[in-house]
Amino acid sequence: MIQTLDALFDGVTLVPEVPLNIKSGTRVRIIVESLLPDAKPPKKSFLQTAKSLNLQGKPDWSENIDQYLYGEDISENA
């Protein structure tokens, strides 16, 4: 019978993550294959995130942000 299972090595013994379906004293062969940790995607910069959102807006938004946010022209307050 072949069983595939995951186990954790605690520095001394291999501890199965699930119970084994074998009788105590049964001889087994263990083949150890290290599992890589879940690969985390690389972190994106703010600019990469902003570009990925495909936001739509007027091309002059950064020049006229106060007008777009507050509905007023900066030159009126100066």
Short mmCIF file of C-alpha atoms in Angstrom, two decimals:
data_model
loop_
_atom_site.label_atom_id
_atom_site.label_comp_id
_atom_site.label_asym_id
_atom_site.label_seq_id
_atom_site.Cartn_x
_atom_site.Cartn_y
_atom_site.Cartn_z
CA MET A 1 0.00 0.00 0.00
CA ILE A 2 1.29 3.48 -0.90
CA GLN A 3 0.25 6.59 1.00
CA THR A 4 1.35 10.11 0.19
CA LEU A 5 1.22 12.51 3.10
CA ASP A 6 2.69 15.76 4.33
CA ALA A 7 4.70 15.86 7.53
CA LEU A 8 6.56 18.41 9.60
CA PHE A 9 10.13 17.78 10.77
CA ASP A 10 10.45 19.13 14.32
CA GLY A 11 14.22 18.76 14.43
CA VAL A 12 14.11 15.18 15.73
CA THR A 13 11.14 13.36 14.24
CA LEU A 14 8.79 13.57 11.28
CA VAL A 15 5.27 14.36 12.46
CA PRO A 16 2.53 13.46 9.94
CA GLU A 17 -0.14 16.09 9.39
CA VAL A 18 -2.81 13.37 9.14
CA PRO A 19 -3.14 9.98 10.87
CA LEU A 20 -1.46 7.05 9.11
CA ASN A 21 -3.56 4.09 8.08
CA ILE A 22 -1.03 1.44 9.22
CA LYS A 23 -0.60 -0.83 12.24
CA SER A 24 1.97 -0.04 14.92
CA GLY A 25 5.27 -1.83 14.24
CA THR A 26 4.79 -1.90 10.46
CA ARG A 27 8.04 -1.35 8.57
CA VAL A 28 7.81 1.45 6.01
CA ARG A 29 10.09 3.18 3.52
CA ILE A 30 10.23 6.97 3.73
CA ILE A 31 11.30 9.12 0.79
CA VAL A 32 11.85 12.71 1.91
CA GLU A 33 11.06 15.53 -0.51
CA SER A 34 11.22 19.07 0.80
CA LEU A 35 8.19 21.16 -0.07
CA LEU A 36 8.83 24.74 -1.00
CA PRO A 37 6.83 27.29 0.93
CA ASP A 38 3.96 28.88 -0.94
CA ALA A 39 5.51 31.33 -3.33
CA LYS A 40 4.32 34.84 -2.62
CA PRO A 41 3.93 37.09 -5.60
CA PRO A 42 6.43 39.95 -5.62
CA LYS A 43 5.15 43.15 -4.07
CA LYS A 44 3.96 45.76 -6.51
CA SER A 45 4.91 49.39 -6.28
CA PHE A 46 2.20 52.03 -5.94
CA LEU A 47 2.72 52.99 -9.58
CA GLN A 48 2.33 49.38 -10.76
CA THR A 49 -0.85 49.02 -8.72
CA ALA A 50 -2.27 52.31 -10.02
CA LYS A 51 -1.50 51.34 -13.62
CA SER A 52 -3.12 47.92 -13.17
CA LEU A 53 -6.41 49.58 -12.13
CA ASN A 54 -6.80 51.15 -15.59
CA LEU A 55 -8.33 54.27 -14.07
CA GLN A 56 -9.98 56.75 -16.41
CA GLY A 57 -9.76 60.50 -15.99
CA LYS A 58 -8.93 63.76 -17.65
CA PRO A 59 -5.26 64.22 -18.63
CA ASP A 60 -4.94 67.41 -16.55
CA TRP A 61 -6.16 65.91 -13.27
CA SER A 62 -2.85 66.40 -11.45
CA GLU A 63 -2.63 70.06 -12.51
CA ASN A 64 -6.21 70.78 -11.42
CA ILE A 65 -6.64 68.39 -8.49
CA ASP A 66 -8.09 71.05 -6.15
CA GLN A 67 -10.75 71.89 -8.68
CA TYR A 68 -11.66 68.23 -9.13
CA LEU A 69 -11.65 67.50 -5.38
CA TYR A 70 -13.18 70.68 -3.99
CA GLY A 71 -14.82 72.31 -7.01
CA GLU A 72 -12.73 75.46 -6.71
CA ASP A 73 -9.86 77.05 -8.58
CA ILE A 74 -6.67 77.73 -6.58
CA SER A 75 -6.20 81.05 -8.36
CA GLU A 76 -9.51 82.28 -6.86
CA ASN A 77 -8.12 81.86 -3.30
CA ALA A 78 -4.74 83.47 -4.00
#
